[in-house]
mmCIF file of C-alpha atoms and ligand atoms in Angstrom:
data_model
loop_
_atom_site.group_PDB
_atom_site.id
_atom_site.type_symbol
_atom_site.label_atom_id
_atom_site.label_comp_id
_atom_site.label_asym_id
_atom_site.label_seq_id
_atom_site.Cartn_x
_atom_site.Cartn_y
_atom_site.Cartn_z
ATOM 1 C CA UNK A 1 -0.187 -0.287 -0.023
ATOM 2 C CA UNK A 2 1.336 3.239 -0.808
ATOM 3 C CA UNK A 3 1.577 5.921 2.023
ATOM 4 C CA UNK A 4 0.426 9.551 1.662
ATOM 5 C CA UNK A 5 3.424 10.772 1.326
ATOM 6 C CA UNK A 6 4.627 8.646 -1.685
ATOM 7 C CA UNK A 7 1.321 10.000 -2.967
ATOM 8 C CA UNK A 8 2.114 13.925 -2.561
ATOM 9 C CA UNK A 9 5.150 13.875 -4.484
ATOM 10 C CA UNK A 10 3.830 12.640 -7.478
ATOM 11 C CA UNK A 11 1.613 15.602 -6.723
ATOM 12 C CA UNK A 12 2.573 19.073 -10.026
ATOM 13 C CA UNK A 13 3.813 22.262 -7.344
ATOM 14 C CA UNK A 14 0.766 23.828 -8.701
ATOM 15 C CA UNK A 15 -1.829 21.211 -6.850
ATOM 16 C CA UNK A 16 0.143 21.270 -3.441
ATOM 17 C CA UNK A 17 -0.231 25.082 -3.873
ATOM 18 C CA UNK A 18 -3.932 24.922 -3.885
ATOM 19 C CA UNK A 19 -5.980 26.956 -1.170
ATOM 20 C CA UNK A 20 -3.289 28.068 0.906
ATOM 21 C CA UNK A 21 -2.686 31.525 -0.919
ATOM 22 C CA UNK A 22 -3.133 32.977 1.984
ATOM 23 C CA UNK A 23 -0.627 31.853 4.816
ATOM 24 C CA UNK A 24 2.217 32.295 2.388
ATOM 25 C CA UNK A 25 4.473 34.639 2.879
ATOM 26 C CA UNK A 26 4.795 37.864 0.432
ATOM 27 C CA UNK A 27 8.832 38.289 0.414
ATOM 28 C CA UNK A 28 10.854 41.463 -1.023
ATOM 29 C CA UNK A 29 8.396 43.608 -0.613
ATOM 30 C CA UNK A 30 9.834 46.895 -0.609
ATOM 31 C CA UNK A 31 8.426 50.366 -0.329
ATOM 32 C CA UNK A 32 9.451 54.297 0.792
ATOM 33 C CA UNK A 33 10.334 54.812 4.198
ATOM 34 C CA UNK A 34 7.579 56.020 5.996
ATOM 35 C CA UNK A 35 9.319 58.579 8.629
ATOM 36 C CA UNK A 36 13.292 59.811 7.282
ATOM 37 C CA UNK A 37 15.682 59.907 9.918
ATOM 38 C CA UNK A 38 15.868 63.416 11.355
ATOM 39 C CA UNK A 39 11.918 64.737 11.276
ATOM 40 C CA UNK A 40 9.338 64.277 13.948
ATOM 41 C CA UNK A 41 6.502 62.366 13.855
ATOM 42 C CA UNK A 42 3.947 63.918 16.812
ATOM 43 C CA UNK A 43 3.212 61.374 19.445
ATOM 44 C CA UNK A 44 0.189 63.140 21.507
ATOM 45 C CA UNK A 45 2.919 63.742 25.392
ATOM 46 C CA UNK A 46 2.192 67.315 25.788
ATOM 47 C CA UNK A 47 5.611 68.428 25.236
ATOM 48 C CA UNK A 48 6.207 71.359 22.386
ATOM 49 C CA UNK A 49 8.180 69.349 18.981
ATOM 50 C CA UNK A 50 10.630 71.700 18.988
ATOM 51 C CA UNK A 51 11.582 70.499 22.333
ATOM 52 C CA UNK A 52 11.058 67.363 20.655
ATOM 53 C CA UNK A 53 13.111 67.990 18.058
ATOM 54 C CA UNK A 54 16.320 69.309 19.863
ATOM 55 C CA UNK A 55 16.195 66.614 22.830
ATOM 56 C CA UNK A 56 15.931 63.715 20.198
ATOM 57 C CA UNK A 57 18.766 65.049 18.279
ATOM 58 C CA UNK A 58 21.363 64.847 21.259
ATOM 59 C CA UNK A 59 20.063 62.167 22.753
ATOM 60 C CA UNK A 60 20.873 60.007 19.383
ATOM 61 C CA UNK A 61 24.268 61.691 19.612
ATOM 62 C CA UNK A 62 24.485 60.020 23.422
ATOM 63 C CA UNK A 63 23.030 56.858 21.587
ATOM 64 C CA UNK A 64 25.724 56.338 19.399
ATOM 65 C CA UNK A 65 28.008 56.607 21.730
ATOM 66 C CA UNK A 66 26.787 54.629 24.553
ATOM 67 C CA UNK A 67 26.240 52.416 21.150
ATOM 68 C CA UNK A 68 30.006 52.418 21.007
ATOM 69 C CA UNK A 69 31.361 52.192 25.123
ATOM 70 C CA UNK A 70 28.881 49.124 24.726
ATOM 71 C CA UNK A 71 30.902 47.371 21.769
ATOM 72 C CA UNK A 72 34.016 48.271 23.277
ATOM 73 C CA UNK A 73 33.207 46.617 26.791
ATOM 74 C CA UNK A 74 32.352 43.302 24.225
ATOM 75 C CA UNK A 75 36.160 44.008 22.264
ATOM 76 C CA UNK A 76 37.916 43.657 25.584
ATOM 77 C CA UNK A 77 35.925 40.421 26.777
ATOM 78 C CA UNK A 78 37.293 38.836 24.460
ATOM 79 C CA UNK A 79 40.582 39.897 23.905
ATOM 80 C CA UNK A 80 41.430 40.946 27.871
ATOM 81 C CA UNK A 81 44.941 39.269 28.832
ATOM 82 C CA UNK A 82 47.289 39.011 31.612
ATOM 83 C CA UNK A 83 46.556 37.548 35.742
ATOM 84 C CA UNK A 84 43.471 39.902 36.438
ATOM 85 C CA UNK A 85 42.163 38.200 33.261
ATOM 86 C CA UNK A 86 39.482 37.107 34.372
ATOM 87 C CA UNK A 87 38.070 38.991 37.063
ATOM 88 C CA UNK A 88 38.025 41.691 33.274
ATOM 89 C CA UNK A 89 36.716 39.184 31.703
ATOM 90 C CA UNK A 90 33.764 38.830 33.300
ATOM 91 C CA UNK A 91 33.450 42.419 34.819
ATOM 92 C CA UNK A 92 33.611 43.765 30.831
ATOM 93 C CA UNK A 93 30.667 41.450 29.946
ATOM 94 C CA UNK A 94 28.317 42.911 33.099
ATOM 95 C CA UNK A 95 29.234 46.881 32.608
ATOM 96 C CA UNK A 96 28.626 45.377 28.557
ATOM 97 C CA UNK A 97 24.898 44.101 29.633
ATOM 98 C CA UNK A 98 24.186 47.100 31.684
ATOM 99 C CA UNK A 99 25.376 49.290 28.579
ATOM 100 C CA UNK A 100 22.706 46.779 26.388
ATOM 101 C CA UNK A 101 20.461 48.600 28.571
ATOM 102 C CA UNK A 102 20.964 52.447 28.292
ATOM 103 C CA UNK A 103 21.209 52.121 24.743
ATOM 104 C CA UNK A 104 17.108 50.819 24.418
ATOM 105 C CA UNK A 105 16.244 52.806 27.562
ATOM 106 C CA UNK A 106 17.840 55.922 25.284
ATOM 107 C CA UNK A 107 16.527 54.595 21.962
ATOM 108 C CA UNK A 108 12.860 53.959 23.331
ATOM 109 C CA UNK A 109 12.617 57.294 24.333
ATOM 110 C CA UNK A 110 13.886 59.064 21.237
ATOM 111 C CA UNK A 111 11.007 56.966 19.417
ATOM 112 C CA UNK A 112 9.164 58.236 22.029
ATOM 113 C CA UNK A 113 9.830 61.383 21.309
ATOM 114 C CA UNK A 114 8.600 61.082 17.719
ATOM 115 C CA UNK A 115 11.579 60.630 16.454
ATOM 116 C CA UNK A 116 14.095 57.658 15.097
ATOM 117 C CA UNK A 117 16.786 56.138 16.721
ATOM 118 C CA UNK A 118 20.241 55.358 14.854
ATOM 119 C CA UNK A 119 20.167 52.165 14.785
ATOM 120 C CA UNK A 120 23.560 50.905 12.514
ATOM 121 C CA UNK A 121 26.653 49.976 12.606
ATOM 122 C CA UNK A 122 27.744 52.331 9.676
ATOM 123 C CA UNK A 123 25.177 54.992 10.980
ATOM 124 C CA UNK A 124 26.971 54.505 14.542
ATOM 125 C CA UNK A 125 30.523 54.973 13.302
ATOM 126 C CA UNK A 126 30.206 57.976 11.378
ATOM 127 C CA UNK A 127 28.293 59.417 14.926
ATOM 128 C CA UNK A 128 31.004 58.769 17.633
ATOM 129 C CA UNK A 129 32.633 61.170 19.147
ATOM 130 C CA UNK A 130 35.078 58.070 20.684
ATOM 131 C CA UNK A 131 37.974 57.215 18.516
ATOM 132 C CA UNK A 132 38.046 53.719 16.987
ATOM 133 C CA UNK A 133 40.329 51.481 18.601
ATOM 134 C CA UNK A 134 42.915 49.261 16.202
ATOM 135 C CA UNK A 135 41.173 45.990 15.922
ATOM 136 C CA UNK A 136 44.292 44.158 17.617
ATOM 137 C CA UNK A 137 44.336 43.522 21.330
ATOM 138 C CA UNK A 138 45.259 45.331 23.624
ATOM 139 C CA UNK A 139 47.207 45.761 27.438
ATOM 140 C CA UNK A 140 44.778 45.568 29.846
ATOM 141 C CA UNK A 141 45.319 49.557 31.095
ATOM 142 C CA UNK A 142 44.896 50.444 27.911
ATOM 143 C CA UNK A 143 41.396 49.394 27.260
ATOM 144 C CA UNK A 144 40.536 50.639 30.273
ATOM 145 C CA UNK A 145 42.318 53.537 29.735
ATOM 146 C CA UNK A 146 40.132 53.737 26.074
ATOM 147 C CA UNK A 147 36.611 53.275 28.284
ATOM 148 C CA UNK A 148 37.688 55.928 31.271
ATOM 149 C CA UNK A 149 37.886 58.283 28.101
ATOM 150 C CA UNK A 150 35.268 56.650 26.556
ATOM 151 C CA UNK A 151 32.594 56.775 29.522
ATOM 152 C CA UNK A 152 33.417 60.427 30.332
ATOM 153 C CA UNK A 153 32.419 61.536 26.932
ATOM 154 C CA UNK A 154 29.162 60.089 27.319
ATOM 155 C CA UNK A 155 29.092 61.680 31.090
ATOM 156 C CA UNK A 156 29.874 64.896 29.300
ATOM 157 C CA UNK A 157 27.368 64.926 27.267
ATOM 158 C CA UNK A 158 24.736 63.644 29.259
ATOM 159 C CA UNK A 159 25.166 66.535 31.872
ATOM 160 C CA UNK A 160 24.521 68.966 29.019
ATOM 161 C CA UNK A 161 21.512 67.707 27.763
ATOM 162 C CA UNK A 162 20.284 66.890 31.421
ATOM 163 C CA UNK A 163 20.880 69.615 32.131
ATOM 164 C CA UNK A 164 19.049 71.725 28.645
ATOM 165 C CA UNK A 165 16.143 68.953 28.632
ATOM 166 C CA UNK A 166 14.926 69.770 32.069
ATOM 167 C CA UNK A 167 14.787 73.437 31.183
ATOM 168 C CA UNK A 168 12.822 72.543 28.218
ATOM 169 C CA UNK A 169 10.506 71.378 29.996
ATOM 170 C CA UNK A 170 10.772 66.814 29.101
ATOM 171 C CA UNK A 171 10.923 65.306 32.434
ATOM 172 C CA UNK A 172 11.417 62.140 31.749
ATOM 173 C CA UNK A 173 14.915 63.509 28.756
ATOM 174 C CA UNK A 174 16.363 63.885 31.680
ATOM 175 C CA UNK A 175 15.253 61.523 34.111
ATOM 176 C CA UNK A 176 16.071 58.761 32.542
ATOM 177 C CA UNK A 177 19.843 60.673 31.574
ATOM 178 C CA UNK A 178 20.674 61.329 35.669
ATOM 179 C CA UNK A 179 18.821 58.693 36.161
ATOM 180 C CA UNK A 180 20.143 55.731 34.732
ATOM 181 C CA UNK A 181 22.778 57.160 31.821
ATOM 182 C CA UNK A 182 24.938 59.280 34.429
ATOM 183 C CA UNK A 183 24.640 56.864 37.149
ATOM 184 C CA UNK A 184 26.219 53.689 35.828
ATOM 185 C CA UNK A 185 28.310 55.650 33.895
ATOM 186 C CA UNK A 186 28.706 57.180 36.821
ATOM 187 C CA UNK A 187 29.751 53.801 38.801
ATOM 188 C CA UNK A 188 31.034 52.546 36.256
ATOM 189 C CA UNK A 189 33.719 54.588 36.202
ATOM 190 C CA UNK A 190 34.780 53.475 39.760
ATOM 191 C CA UNK A 191 35.197 49.601 38.557
ATOM 192 C CA UNK A 192 37.024 51.036 36.526
ATOM 193 C CA UNK A 193 39.132 53.232 37.418
ATOM 194 C CA UNK A 194 40.090 51.301 40.853
ATOM 195 C CA UNK A 195 41.873 48.561 38.484
ATOM 196 C CA UNK A 196 44.642 51.468 37.314
ATOM 197 C CA UNK A 197 45.577 52.384 40.740
ATOM 198 C CA UNK A 198 48.903 51.159 40.947
ATOM 199 C CA UNK A 199 49.365 49.362 44.674
ATOM 200 C CA UNK A 200 51.718 45.707 45.739
ATOM 201 C CA UNK A 201 49.754 43.303 45.319
ATOM 202 C CA UNK A 202 51.184 40.811 48.778
ATOM 203 C CA UNK A 203 53.463 43.164 49.928
ATOM 204 C CA UNK A 204 53.422 46.910 51.240
ATOM 205 C CA UNK A 205 55.739 49.524 50.322
ATOM 206 C CA UNK A 206 56.223 50.646 53.662
ATOM 207 C CA UNK A 207 57.116 46.360 54.542
ATOM 208 C CA UNK A 208 59.609 45.994 51.015
ATOM 209 C CA UNK A 209 61.022 49.500 52.541
ATOM 210 C CA UNK A 210 61.788 48.385 55.757
ATOM 211 C CA UNK A 211 63.786 44.341 54.336
ATOM 212 C CA UNK A 212 65.865 46.767 52.230
ATOM 213 C CA UNK A 213 67.302 49.516 55.005
ATOM 214 C CA UNK A 214 67.720 46.231 57.760
HETATM 215 FE FE1 LIG B 301 31.087 36.244 26.524
#
């Protein structure tokens, strides 16, 4: 006895597809954008359109820089070397996760202000103020220095934009920048910067001096 599968193999393609038109995906679709980058599609959030437009532009700069910092953390997570490998490998990934959350929060703030958040790597690369690191591996202190410089760029612009947003009545943007962006970046700076303090690992300085003087 022939089974059903064997019978279906002999059917022409048109008969196999018959009646399934509505279930078939419509592929390779193209159309013009519904909103060009840089234009505002105002939402009813009781904020002036000029304020929304100004904050969207400023937030997109912070977004591009935060995406760059996020990706630098992953680069350093993969490429770190040396006797502190394990702790830095874990710390860099923790900070990567926290920066990823900031990226999403900033991007969604831009969208709800009626703007368009920057998204793709080539656009981010053209926009960011953070210097591009080399593709190759670098020593851990150099990795940390790069991260600290990137954090400071973001903190400086976040403080400026937070104040500007508050003055313009955009309390939501101010709150996002102060409560999330600034506080997260400041805390991460502390965790990084302490790794660049040159203190003895095993023998205290005084003990060394006492030993050499005897
Ligand atoms: Fe990993």
